[in-house]
PDB file of C-alpha atoms and ligand atoms in Angstrom:
ATOM      1  CA  MET F   1     -21.872   0.395  -2.496  1.00 96.00           C
ATOM      2  CA  LYS F   2     -18.991   0.564  -5.194  1.00 98.00           C
ATOM      3  CA  LEU F   3     -19.524  -0.647  -8.591  1.00 98.00           C
ATOM      4  CA  ILE F   4     -17.171  -2.737  -9.828  1.00 98.00           C
ATOM      5  CA  LEU F   5     -16.839  -4.371 -13.567  1.00 98.00           C
ATOM      6  CA  LEU F   6     -15.861  -7.818 -13.198  1.00 98.00           C
ATOM      7  CA  THR F   7     -14.398  -9.091 -16.545  1.00 98.00           C
ATOM      8  CA  GLY F   8     -14.100 -13.213 -17.378  1.00 98.00           C
ATOM      9  CA  ALA F   9     -17.504 -13.418 -15.441  1.00 98.00           C
ATOM     10  CA  ALA F  10     -18.711 -16.539 -16.677  1.00 96.00           C
ATOM     11  CA  GLY F  11     -15.367 -18.249 -15.752  1.00 96.00           C
ATOM     12  CA  GLY F  12     -14.815 -20.632 -13.382  1.00 95.00           C
ATOM     13  CA  ALA F  13     -12.791 -18.416 -10.807  1.00 96.00           C
ATOM     14  CA  ALA F  14     -15.090 -15.803 -10.970  1.00 97.00           C
ATOM     15  CA  ARG F  15     -18.647 -17.937 -10.745  1.00 96.00           C
ATOM     16  CA  MET F  16     -16.743 -19.109  -7.347  1.00 97.00           C
ATOM     17  CA  ILE F  17     -16.161 -15.297  -5.669  1.00 98.00           C
ATOM     18  CA  ARG F  18     -19.421 -13.605  -7.244  1.00 98.00           C
ATOM     19  CA  PRO F  19     -21.377 -14.403  -4.068  1.00 97.00           C
ATOM     20  CA  LEU F  20     -18.544 -13.362  -1.711  1.00 98.00           C
ATOM     21  CA  LEU F  21     -17.546 -10.032  -3.736  1.00 98.00           C
ATOM     22  CA  ARG F  22     -21.542  -9.128  -3.930  1.00 97.00           C
ATOM     23  CA  GLU F  23     -21.464  -8.734   0.198  1.00 97.00           C
ATOM     24  CA  HIS F  24     -19.107  -5.637  -0.403  1.00 97.00           C
ATOM     25  CA  TYR F  25     -19.697  -4.310  -4.113  1.00 98.00           C
ATOM     26  CA  ARG F  26     -22.176  -3.970  -6.630  1.00 98.00           C
ATOM     27  CA  LEU F  27     -21.606  -5.935  -9.830  1.00 98.00           C
ATOM     28  CA  ARG F  28     -21.060  -5.393 -13.379  1.00 98.00           C
ATOM     29  CA  LEU F  29     -20.797  -8.642 -15.465  1.00 98.00           C
ATOM     30  CA  SER F  30     -18.965  -8.703 -18.641  1.00 98.00           C
ATOM     31  CA  ASP F  31     -17.824 -11.934 -20.668  1.00 98.00           C
ATOM     32  CA  ILE F  32     -17.860 -12.507 -24.362  1.00 96.00           C
ATOM     33  CA  ALA F  33     -21.989 -13.909 -23.889  1.00 92.00           C
ATOM     34  CA  PRO F  34     -24.557 -12.728 -21.641  1.00 93.00           C
ATOM     35  CA  VAL F  35     -23.765 -14.385 -18.289  1.00 94.00           C
ATOM     36  CA  GLY F  36     -26.366 -17.117 -17.571  1.00 91.00           C
ATOM     37  CA  ASP F  37     -26.206 -17.237 -14.276  1.00 92.00           C
ATOM     38  CA  ARG F  38     -26.347 -13.648 -13.172  1.00 94.00           C
ATOM     39  CA  THR F  39     -28.754 -12.578 -10.136  1.00 95.00           C
ATOM     40  CA  ASP F  40     -31.233  -9.623 -10.299  1.00 93.00           C
ATOM     41  CA  ASP F  41     -29.000  -7.310  -8.501  1.00 93.00           C
ATOM     42  CA  GLU F  42     -25.727  -7.792 -11.036  1.00 96.00           C
ATOM     43  CA  GLU F  43     -25.886  -6.140 -14.210  1.00 97.00           C
ATOM     44  CA  ASP F  44     -24.540  -7.387 -17.518  1.00 97.00           C
ATOM     45  CA  VAL F  45     -22.698  -6.056 -20.182  1.00 97.00           C
ATOM     46  CA  PRO F  46     -21.442  -8.476 -22.594  1.00 97.00           C
ATOM     47  CA  ALA F  47     -18.322  -7.518 -24.418  1.00 97.00           C
ATOM     48  CA  ASP F  48     -15.701  -9.554 -26.711  1.00 97.00           C
ATOM     49  CA  LEU F  49     -12.268  -8.370 -24.738  1.00 98.00           C
ATOM     50  CA  ALA F  50     -10.775  -7.614 -28.523  1.00 97.00           C
ATOM     51  CA  ASP F  51     -13.871  -5.007 -29.590  1.00 98.00           C
ATOM     52  CA  PHE F  52     -12.524  -1.886 -27.729  1.00 98.00           C
ATOM     53  CA  ASP F  53     -15.733   0.201 -28.060  1.00 98.00           C
ATOM     54  CA  ALA F  54     -17.850  -2.631 -26.644  1.00 97.00           C
ATOM     55  CA  LEU F  55     -15.313  -2.879 -23.513  1.00 97.00           C
ATOM     56  CA  ARG F  56     -15.749   0.682 -23.270  1.00 98.00           C
ATOM     57  CA  LYS F  57     -19.193   0.998 -22.237  1.00 98.00           C
ATOM     58  CA  ALA F  58     -18.618  -1.954 -19.987  1.00 98.00           C
ATOM     59  CA  VAL F  59     -15.833   0.230 -18.349  1.00 98.00           C
ATOM     60  CA  GLU F  60     -17.919   3.545 -18.139  1.00 98.00           C
ATOM     61  CA  GLY F  61     -19.081   4.769 -14.840  1.00 98.00           C
ATOM     62  CA  VAL F  62     -17.190   2.213 -12.623  1.00 98.00           C
ATOM     63  CA  ASP F  63     -14.980   2.271  -9.669  1.00 98.00           C
ATOM     64  CA  GLY F  64     -12.893  -0.129 -10.407  1.00 98.00           C
ATOM     65  CA  ILE F  65     -12.000  -3.245 -12.596  1.00 99.00           C
ATOM     66  CA  VAL F  66     -11.171  -6.885 -11.626  1.00 98.00           C
ATOM     67  CA  HIS F  67     -10.415  -8.271 -14.984  1.00 98.00           C
ATOM     68  CA  PHE F  68     -10.853 -11.832 -15.222  1.00 98.00           C
ATOM     69  CA  GLY F  69     -11.269 -12.036 -18.497  1.00 98.00           C
ATOM     70  CA  GLY F  70      -9.283 -14.168 -21.143  1.00 97.00           C
ATOM     71  CA  TYR F  71      -7.648 -17.047 -21.825  1.00 96.00           C
ATOM     72  CA  SER F  72      -6.934 -19.155 -19.163  1.00 96.00           C
ATOM     73  CA  VAL F  73      -4.818 -21.510 -20.152  1.00 95.00           C
ATOM     74  CA  GLU F  74      -2.062 -22.324 -22.659  1.00 95.00           C
ATOM     75  CA  GLY F  75      -3.761 -22.453 -26.104  1.00 94.00           C
ATOM     76  CA  PRO F  76      -3.552 -21.232 -29.912  1.00 93.00           C
ATOM     77  CA  TRP F  77      -1.339 -18.165 -30.503  1.00 94.00           C
ATOM     78  CA  PRO F  78      -4.230 -16.159 -32.192  1.00 94.00           C
ATOM     79  CA  ALA F  79      -6.615 -17.009 -28.763  1.00 94.00           C
ATOM     80  CA  ILE F  80      -3.609 -15.939 -26.759  1.00 96.00           C
ATOM     81  CA  LEU F  81      -3.012 -13.058 -29.184  1.00 97.00           C
ATOM     82  CA  SER F  82      -6.667 -11.382 -29.270  1.00 97.00           C
ATOM     83  CA  ALA F  83      -8.136 -11.969 -25.683  1.00 97.00           C
ATOM     84  CA  ASN F  84      -4.862 -11.941 -23.272  1.00 98.00           C
ATOM     85  CA  ILE F  85      -2.811  -9.406 -25.316  1.00 98.00           C
ATOM     86  CA  GLU F  86      -5.029  -7.303 -27.084  1.00 98.00           C
ATOM     87  CA  GLY F  87      -7.292  -7.505 -24.556  1.00 98.00           C
ATOM     88  CA  THR F  88      -5.696  -6.883 -21.382  1.00 98.00           C
ATOM     89  CA  TYR F  89      -4.349  -3.575 -23.247  1.00 98.00           C
ATOM     90  CA  ASN F  90      -8.075  -2.964 -24.195  1.00 98.00           C
ATOM     91  CA  ILE F  91      -9.277  -3.027 -20.436  1.00 98.00           C
ATOM     92  CA  PHE F  92      -6.218  -1.005 -19.194  1.00 98.00           C
ATOM     93  CA  GLU F  93      -7.146   1.806 -21.930  1.00 98.00           C
ATOM     94  CA  ALA F  94     -10.344   1.660 -21.794  1.00 98.00           C
ATOM     95  CA  ALA F  95      -9.856   2.386 -17.932  1.00 98.00           C
ATOM     96  CA  ARG F  96      -7.497   5.252 -18.577  1.00 98.00           C
ATOM     97  CA  MET F  97     -10.186   6.818 -20.711  1.00 98.00           C
ATOM     98  CA  GLU F  98     -12.844   6.202 -18.534  1.00 98.00           C
ATOM     99  CA  GLY F  99     -10.982   7.579 -15.852  1.00 98.00           C
ATOM    100  CA  VAL F 100     -11.307   4.111 -13.647  1.00 98.00           C
ATOM    101  CA  LYS F 101      -8.333   4.180 -11.427  1.00 98.00           C
ATOM    102  CA  ARG F 102      -8.215   1.178  -9.617  1.00 98.00           C
ATOM    103  CA  LEU F 103      -7.916  -2.133 -11.440  1.00 98.00           C
ATOM    104  CA  VAL F 104      -6.919  -5.819 -10.305  1.00 99.00           C
ATOM    105  CA  PHE F 105      -5.335  -8.151 -12.794  1.00 99.00           C
ATOM    106  CA  ALA F 106      -5.735 -11.822 -12.271  1.00 98.00           C
ATOM    107  CA  SER F 107      -2.052 -12.549 -13.601  1.00 98.00           C
ATOM    108  CA  SER F 108      -0.617 -16.218 -12.864  1.00 98.00           C
ATOM    109  CA  ASN F 109       1.654 -18.343 -11.780  1.00 98.00           C
ATOM    110  CA  HIS F 110       2.242 -19.268 -15.272  1.00 98.00           C
ATOM    111  CA  ALA F 111       4.147 -16.043 -15.556  1.00 98.00           C
ATOM    112  CA  VAL F 112       7.099 -17.576 -13.446  1.00 98.00           C
ATOM    113  CA  GLY F 113       6.076 -21.345 -14.500  1.00 98.00           C
ATOM    114  CA  PHE F 114       9.761 -22.025 -15.699  1.00 98.00           C
ATOM    115  CA  TYR F 115      11.422 -21.415 -12.136  1.00 98.00           C
ATOM    116  CA  ARG F 116      12.249 -24.747 -10.207  1.00 98.00           C
ATOM    117  CA  ARG F 117      10.332 -26.042  -7.422  1.00 98.00           C
ATOM    118  CA  ASP F 118      13.349 -26.375  -4.904  1.00 98.00           C
ATOM    119  CA  GLN F 119      13.580 -22.488  -5.657  1.00 97.00           C
ATOM    120  CA  THR F 120      11.407 -19.909  -3.486  1.00 98.00           C
ATOM    121  CA  ILE F 121      10.705 -16.653  -5.298  1.00 98.00           C
ATOM    122  CA  GLY F 122       9.168 -13.595  -4.544  1.00 98.00           C
ATOM    123  CA  VAL F 123       7.780 -11.050  -6.457  1.00 98.00           C
ATOM    124  CA  ASP F 124      10.940  -9.210  -7.752  1.00 97.00           C
ATOM    125  CA  VAL F 125      12.204 -12.268  -9.889  1.00 98.00           C
ATOM    126  CA  THR F 126      12.276 -11.747 -14.008  1.00 98.00           C
ATOM    127  CA  PRO F 127       9.345 -13.579 -15.586  1.00 98.00           C
ATOM    128  CA  LYS F 128       9.980 -17.038 -16.479  1.00 98.00           C
ATOM    129  CA  PRO F 129       6.643 -17.756 -18.511  1.00 98.00           C
ATOM    130  CA  ASP F 130       6.220 -21.384 -19.290  1.00 98.00           C
ATOM    131  CA  SER F 131       3.662 -21.279 -22.087  1.00 97.00           C
ATOM    132  CA  ARG F 132       2.215 -18.666 -24.645  1.00 97.00           C
ATOM    133  CA  TYR F 133      -0.715 -18.187 -22.031  1.00 97.00           C
ATOM    134  CA  GLY F 134       2.277 -17.394 -19.153  1.00 98.00           C
ATOM    135  CA  ALA F 135       4.006 -14.925 -21.284  1.00 98.00           C
ATOM    136  CA  SER F 136       0.751 -13.137 -21.707  1.00 98.00           C
ATOM    137  CA  LYS F 137      -0.028 -12.684 -18.165  1.00 98.00           C
ATOM    138  CA  ALA F 138       3.737 -11.031 -17.717  1.00 98.00           C
ATOM    139  CA  PHE F 139       2.935  -8.694 -20.432  1.00 98.00           C
ATOM    140  CA  GLY F 140      -0.582  -7.857 -18.458  1.00 98.00           C
ATOM    141  CA  GLU F 141       1.886  -7.297 -15.476  1.00 98.00           C
ATOM    142  CA  SER F 142       3.891  -5.023 -17.486  1.00 98.00           C
ATOM    143  CA  LEU F 143       1.061  -2.947 -18.829  1.00 98.00           C
ATOM    144  CA  GLY F 144      -0.018  -2.524 -14.950  1.00 98.00           C
ATOM    145  CA  SER F 145       3.150  -0.989 -14.221  1.00 98.00           C
ATOM    146  CA  LEU F 146       2.904   0.859 -17.233  1.00 98.00           C
ATOM    147  CA  TYR F 147      -0.633   2.665 -16.318  1.00 98.00           C
ATOM    148  CA  ALA F 148       0.615   2.909 -12.915  1.00 98.00           C
ATOM    149  CA  GLU F 149       3.653   4.906 -13.585  1.00 98.00           C
ATOM    150  CA  LYS F 150       2.701   6.936 -16.819  1.00 98.00           C
ATOM    151  CA  TYR F 151      -0.933   7.187 -16.300  1.00 98.00           C
ATOM    152  CA  GLY F 152      -1.357   7.261 -12.074  1.00 98.00           C
ATOM    153  CA  ALA F 153      -3.340   3.909 -12.520  1.00 98.00           C
ATOM    154  CA  GLU F 154      -3.782   1.880  -8.933  1.00 98.00           C
ATOM    155  CA  VAL F 155      -2.999  -1.687  -9.953  1.00 99.00           C
ATOM    156  CA  LEU F 156      -2.696  -4.920  -8.190  1.00 99.00           C
ATOM    157  CA  SER F 157      -1.541  -7.858 -10.242  1.00 99.00           C
ATOM    158  CA  ILE F 158      -2.156 -11.131  -8.611  1.00 99.00           C
ATOM    159  CA  ARG F 159      -0.305 -14.190  -9.804  1.00 98.00           C
ATOM    160  CA  ILE F 160      -2.901 -16.667  -9.282  1.00 98.00           C
ATOM    161  CA  GLY F 161      -2.069 -20.493  -7.966  1.00 98.00           C
ATOM    162  CA  ASN F 162      -5.047 -22.474  -8.529  1.00 98.00           C
ATOM    163  CA  VAL F 163      -8.783 -21.365  -7.171  1.00 98.00           C
ATOM    164  CA  ALA F 164     -10.724 -23.970  -5.824  1.00 98.00           C
ATOM    165  CA  ASP F 165     -12.808 -24.850  -3.186  1.00 98.00           C
ATOM    166  CA  ARG F 166      -9.787 -27.566  -2.132  1.00 98.00           C
ATOM    167  CA  PRO F 167      -6.043 -28.381  -3.664  1.00 98.00           C
ATOM    168  CA  ALA F 168      -6.730 -30.979  -6.505  1.00 96.00           C
ATOM    169  CA  ASP F 169      -3.681 -32.721  -6.330  1.00 96.00           C
ATOM    170  CA  ALA F 170      -0.087 -32.445  -4.769  1.00 96.00           C
ATOM    171  CA  ARG F 171       1.214 -29.384  -7.044  1.00 97.00           C
ATOM    172  CA  ARG F 172      -1.613 -27.801  -5.690  1.00 98.00           C
ATOM    173  CA  LEU F 173      -1.002 -28.269  -2.322  1.00 98.00           C
ATOM    174  CA  ALA F 174       1.782 -25.580  -2.819  1.00 98.00           C
ATOM    175  CA  ILE F 175      -0.460 -23.307  -5.347  1.00 98.00           C
ATOM    176  CA  TRP F 176      -4.100 -23.682  -3.805  1.00 98.00           C
ATOM    177  CA  LEU F 177      -5.938 -20.141  -3.149  1.00 98.00           C
ATOM    178  CA  SER F 178      -9.474 -20.421  -1.777  1.00 98.00           C
ATOM    179  CA  PRO F 179     -11.929 -18.194  -3.002  1.00 98.00           C
ATOM    180  CA  ARG F 180     -12.342 -16.488  -0.195  1.00 98.00           C
ATOM    181  CA  ASP F 181      -8.703 -15.720   0.348  1.00 99.00           C
ATOM    182  CA  LEU F 182      -8.826 -14.306  -3.537  1.00 98.00           C
ATOM    183  CA  VAL F 183     -11.528 -12.250  -2.290  1.00 98.00           C
ATOM    184  CA  GLN F 184      -9.506 -10.628   0.397  1.00 98.00           C
ATOM    185  CA  LEU F 185      -6.463 -10.061  -2.073  1.00 99.00           C
ATOM    186  CA  ILE F 186      -9.152  -8.634  -4.586  1.00 98.00           C
ATOM    187  CA  GLY F 187     -10.514  -6.347  -1.641  1.00 98.00           C
ATOM    188  CA  ILE F 188      -6.751  -4.962  -1.033  1.00 98.00           C
ATOM    189  CA  GLY F 189      -6.746  -4.334  -4.688  1.00 98.00           C
ATOM    190  CA  LEU F 190      -9.359  -2.609  -4.875  1.00 98.00           C
ATOM    191  CA  GLU F 191      -9.042  -0.608  -1.725  1.00 98.00           C
ATOM    192  CA  ARG F 192      -5.869  -0.332  -0.116  1.00 98.00           C
ATOM    193  CA  PRO F 193      -4.352   3.489  -0.416  1.00 97.00           C
ATOM    194  CA  GLY F 194      -1.164   4.006  -1.812  1.00 95.00           C
ATOM    195  CA  ILE F 195      -0.863   1.419  -4.218  1.00 97.00           C
ATOM    196  CA  ARG F 196       0.693   2.019  -7.480  1.00 98.00           C
ATOM    197  CA  HIS F 197       1.291  -1.479  -9.133  1.00 98.00           C
ATOM    198  CA  GLU F 198       2.034  -4.325  -6.901  1.00 98.00           C
ATOM    199  CA  ILE F 199       2.257  -8.090  -7.530  1.00 98.00           C
ATOM    200  CA  VAL F 200       1.597 -10.706  -4.959  1.00 99.00           C
ATOM    201  CA  TYR F 201       0.977 -14.490  -5.305  1.00 99.00           C
ATOM    202  CA  GLY F 202      -2.544 -15.503  -4.981  1.00 99.00           C
ATOM    203  CA  MET F 203      -2.039 -18.300  -2.678  1.00 98.00           C
ATOM    204  CA  SER F 204      -3.559 -19.488   0.910  1.00 98.00           C
ATOM    205  CA  ASP F 205      -1.784 -19.784   3.825  1.00 98.00           C
ATOM    206  CA  ASN F 206       0.225 -22.942   2.119  1.00 98.00           C
ATOM    207  CA  LYS F 207       3.321 -24.817   4.063  1.00 98.00           C
ATOM    208  CA  ARG F 208       4.434 -26.459   0.651  1.00 98.00           C
ATOM    209  CA  ALA F 209       4.393 -23.002  -1.120  1.00 98.00           C
ATOM    210  CA  TRP F 210       7.430 -22.231  -3.475  1.00 97.00           C
ATOM    211  CA  TRP F 211       6.657 -18.538  -3.368  1.00 98.00           C
ATOM    212  CA  ASP F 212       7.736 -15.565  -0.497  1.00 98.00           C
ATOM    213  CA  ASN F 213       4.324 -13.743  -0.211  1.00 98.00           C
ATOM    214  CA  SER F 214       5.516 -11.064   2.163  1.00 98.00           C
ATOM    215  CA  ASN F 215       4.624  -8.395  -0.321  1.00 98.00           C
ATOM    216  CA  ALA F 216       0.924  -9.315   0.145  1.00 98.00           C
ATOM    217  CA  ILE F 217       1.319  -9.617   3.755  1.00 98.00           C
ATOM    218  CA  ARG F 218       2.971  -6.448   3.916  1.00 98.00           C
ATOM    219  CA  LEU F 219      -0.302  -4.671   1.899  1.00 98.00           C
ATOM    220  CA  GLY F 220      -2.361  -6.228   4.848  1.00 98.00           C
ATOM    221  CA  TYR F 221      -3.073 -10.076   3.675  1.00 98.00           C
ATOM    222  CA  THR F 222      -4.291 -12.609   6.354  1.00 98.00           C
ATOM    223  CA  PRO F 223      -4.609 -15.773   4.631  1.00 98.00           C
ATOM    224  CA  ARG F 224      -7.164 -17.609   6.527  1.00 98.00           C
ATOM    225  CA  ASP F 225      -7.347 -21.159   4.452  1.00 98.00           C
ATOM    226  CA  ARG F 226      -4.466 -23.709   4.468  1.00 98.00           C
ATOM    227  CA  ALA F 227      -3.739 -26.070   2.094  1.00 98.00           C
ATOM    228  CA  GLU F 228      -2.258 -28.589   4.652  1.00 98.00           C
ATOM    229  CA  ASP F 229      -5.505 -29.221   6.158  1.00 98.00           C
ATOM    230  CA  TYR F 230      -6.155 -31.290   3.197  1.00 98.00           C
ATOM    231  CA  ALA F 231      -3.077 -33.075   2.314  1.00 98.00           C
ATOM    232  CA  SER F 232      -3.412 -36.210   3.422  1.00 97.00           C
ATOM    233  CA  GLN F 233      -6.527 -36.761   1.574  1.00 97.00           C
ATOM    234  CA  VAL F 234      -5.235 -35.389  -1.393  1.00 97.00           C
ATOM    235  CA  LEU F 235      -1.883 -37.142  -1.611  1.00 96.00           C
ATOM    236  CA  ALA F 236      -4.175 -40.451  -0.997  1.00 96.00           C
ATOM    237  CA  GLU F 237      -6.528 -40.115  -3.569  1.00 94.00           C
ATOM    238  CA  SER F 238      -5.344 -37.764  -6.567  1.00 89.00           C
ATOM    239  CA  PRO F 239      -1.439 -37.352  -6.094  1.00 90.00           C
ATOM    240  CA  GLY F 240      -1.387 -36.179  -9.947  1.00 89.00           C
ATOM    241  CA  ILE F 241       2.367 -37.360  -9.936  1.00 91.00           C
ATOM    242  CA  THR F 242       3.784 -37.969 -13.522  1.00 94.00           C
ATOM    243  CA  ASP F 243       7.385 -39.440 -14.304  1.00 94.00           C
ATOM    244  CA  ASP F 244       8.347 -36.328 -16.516  1.00 96.00           C
ATOM    245  CA  PRO F 245      11.152 -34.239 -14.344  1.00 96.00           C
ATOM    246  CA  ARG F 246      10.101 -31.540 -16.777  1.00 96.00           C
ATOM    247  CA  ILE F 247       6.783 -31.115 -14.873  1.00 97.00           C
ATOM    248  CA  GLU F 248       7.567 -32.340 -11.380  1.00 97.00           C
ATOM    249  CA  ASP F 249      10.764 -29.944 -11.368  1.00 97.00           C
ATOM    250  CA  HIS F 250       9.165 -26.669 -12.213  1.00 98.00           C
ATOM    251  CA  GLN F 251       6.672 -24.623 -10.474  1.00 98.00           C
ATOM    252  CA  GLY F 252       4.347 -24.456 -13.460  1.00 98.00           C
ATOM    253  CA  GLY F 253       4.177 -28.218 -14.122  1.00 97.00           C
ATOM    254  CA  SER F 254       2.497 -29.360 -17.169  1.00 96.00           C
ATOM    255  CA  PHE F 255       2.391 -26.004 -18.709  1.00 97.00           C
ATOM    256  CA  CYS F 256       5.667 -26.811 -19.023  1.00 97.00           C
ATOM    257  CA  VAL F 257       5.556 -29.288 -21.817  1.00 96.00           C
ATOM    258  CA  THR F 258       1.892 -28.565 -23.273  1.00 92.00           C
ATOM    259  CA  GLU F 259       1.809 -26.719 -26.243  1.00 86.00           C
ATOM    260  CA  THR F 260      -2.140 -26.229 -26.749  1.00 78.00           C
ATOM    261  CA  GLY F 261      -3.517 -28.359 -23.841  1.00 61.00           C
ATOM    262  CA  GLY F 262      -5.619 -27.025 -21.300  1.00 53.00           C
ATOM    263  CA  ASP F 263      -6.098 -27.783 -17.254  1.00 50.00           C
ATOM    264  CA  PRO F 264      -3.157 -30.459 -16.371  1.00 43.00           C
TER     265      PRO F 264
HETATM  266  C1  15L N   1      -4.146 -21.386 -14.540  1.00 55.57           C
HETATM  267  O1  15L N   1      -3.201 -20.003 -14.691  1.00 55.57           O
HETATM  268  C2  15L N   1      -5.152 -21.747 -14.691  1.00 55.57           C
HETATM  269  O2  15L N   1      -6.197 -20.235 -15.524  1.00 55.57           O
HETATM  270  C3  15L N   1      -5.685 -22.649 -13.848  1.00 55.57           C
HETATM  271  O3  15L N   1      -6.706 -23.127 -14.831  1.00 55.57           O
HETATM  272  C4  15L N   1      -5.050 -23.673 -13.460  1.00 55.57           C
HETATM  273  O4  15L N   1      -4.472 -24.350 -14.773  1.00 55.57           O
HETATM  274  C5  15L N   1      -3.709 -23.034 -12.451  1.00 55.57           C
HETATM  275  O5  15L N   1      -3.302 -22.292 -13.382  1.00 55.57           O
HETATM  276  C6  15L N   1      -2.733 -23.936 -12.436  1.00 55.57           C
HETATM  277  O6  15L N   1      -1.629 -23.917 -12.453  1.00 55.57           O
HETATM  278  O7  15L N   1      -2.978 -24.732 -11.737  1.00 55.57           O
END
């Protein structure tokens, strides 16, 4: 079994996918502090993403990297700068120095969050970040391209919608990604031959999608879950619809208006 480094291993998305990833890979977990719920067969190498030397030790000897670490919502600039700008640079550079070619980068829908909901966008649109956080994810995608073209890295950037067991509200009916569909995309990023830098949307088979995910399909993705199966229940119980058109008209939702807030 290949040894894979999972950064941000204590975060919500990583915790949802670790049991599924363990079926295929040996996992080395990394987060800023030791990961509390680690199993006996998971290694733990804590590292601050801004600490290059610590990160390089975490990268040493792995077969691939799944980079989920960093700040995962809009936040104060010093936090985004350290974790997402410096931290993402550090992970690509540590991988290059340690000879690790395969990386999966957890990008976000917020790299393109200022596209309107009445548009369907593919992966070749110009980024339109909705936040400093979204801009940091566009930066990470740029690094993926740089390290692929210049140093021969093989990188899959997944513009993740919202990873959860079920869609949380009306907006998430368009962007929901089930944990097992995310693991399928990660598997493509780690295994599919012939990848240089590819961008895909991290969503399940969602009828209300704003994204054309044909690049993911081309790479072999066959999503197994559908947001629509939850639609009537979600819309009845927690529509989450506001009266602010800046939020409702744009794909990024409340990230288009928030300054330093968290989840919408
Ligand atoms: C993200 O990028 C966040 O990491 C996640 O917490 C959600 O807020 C998600 O986007 C979303 O757009 O719902």
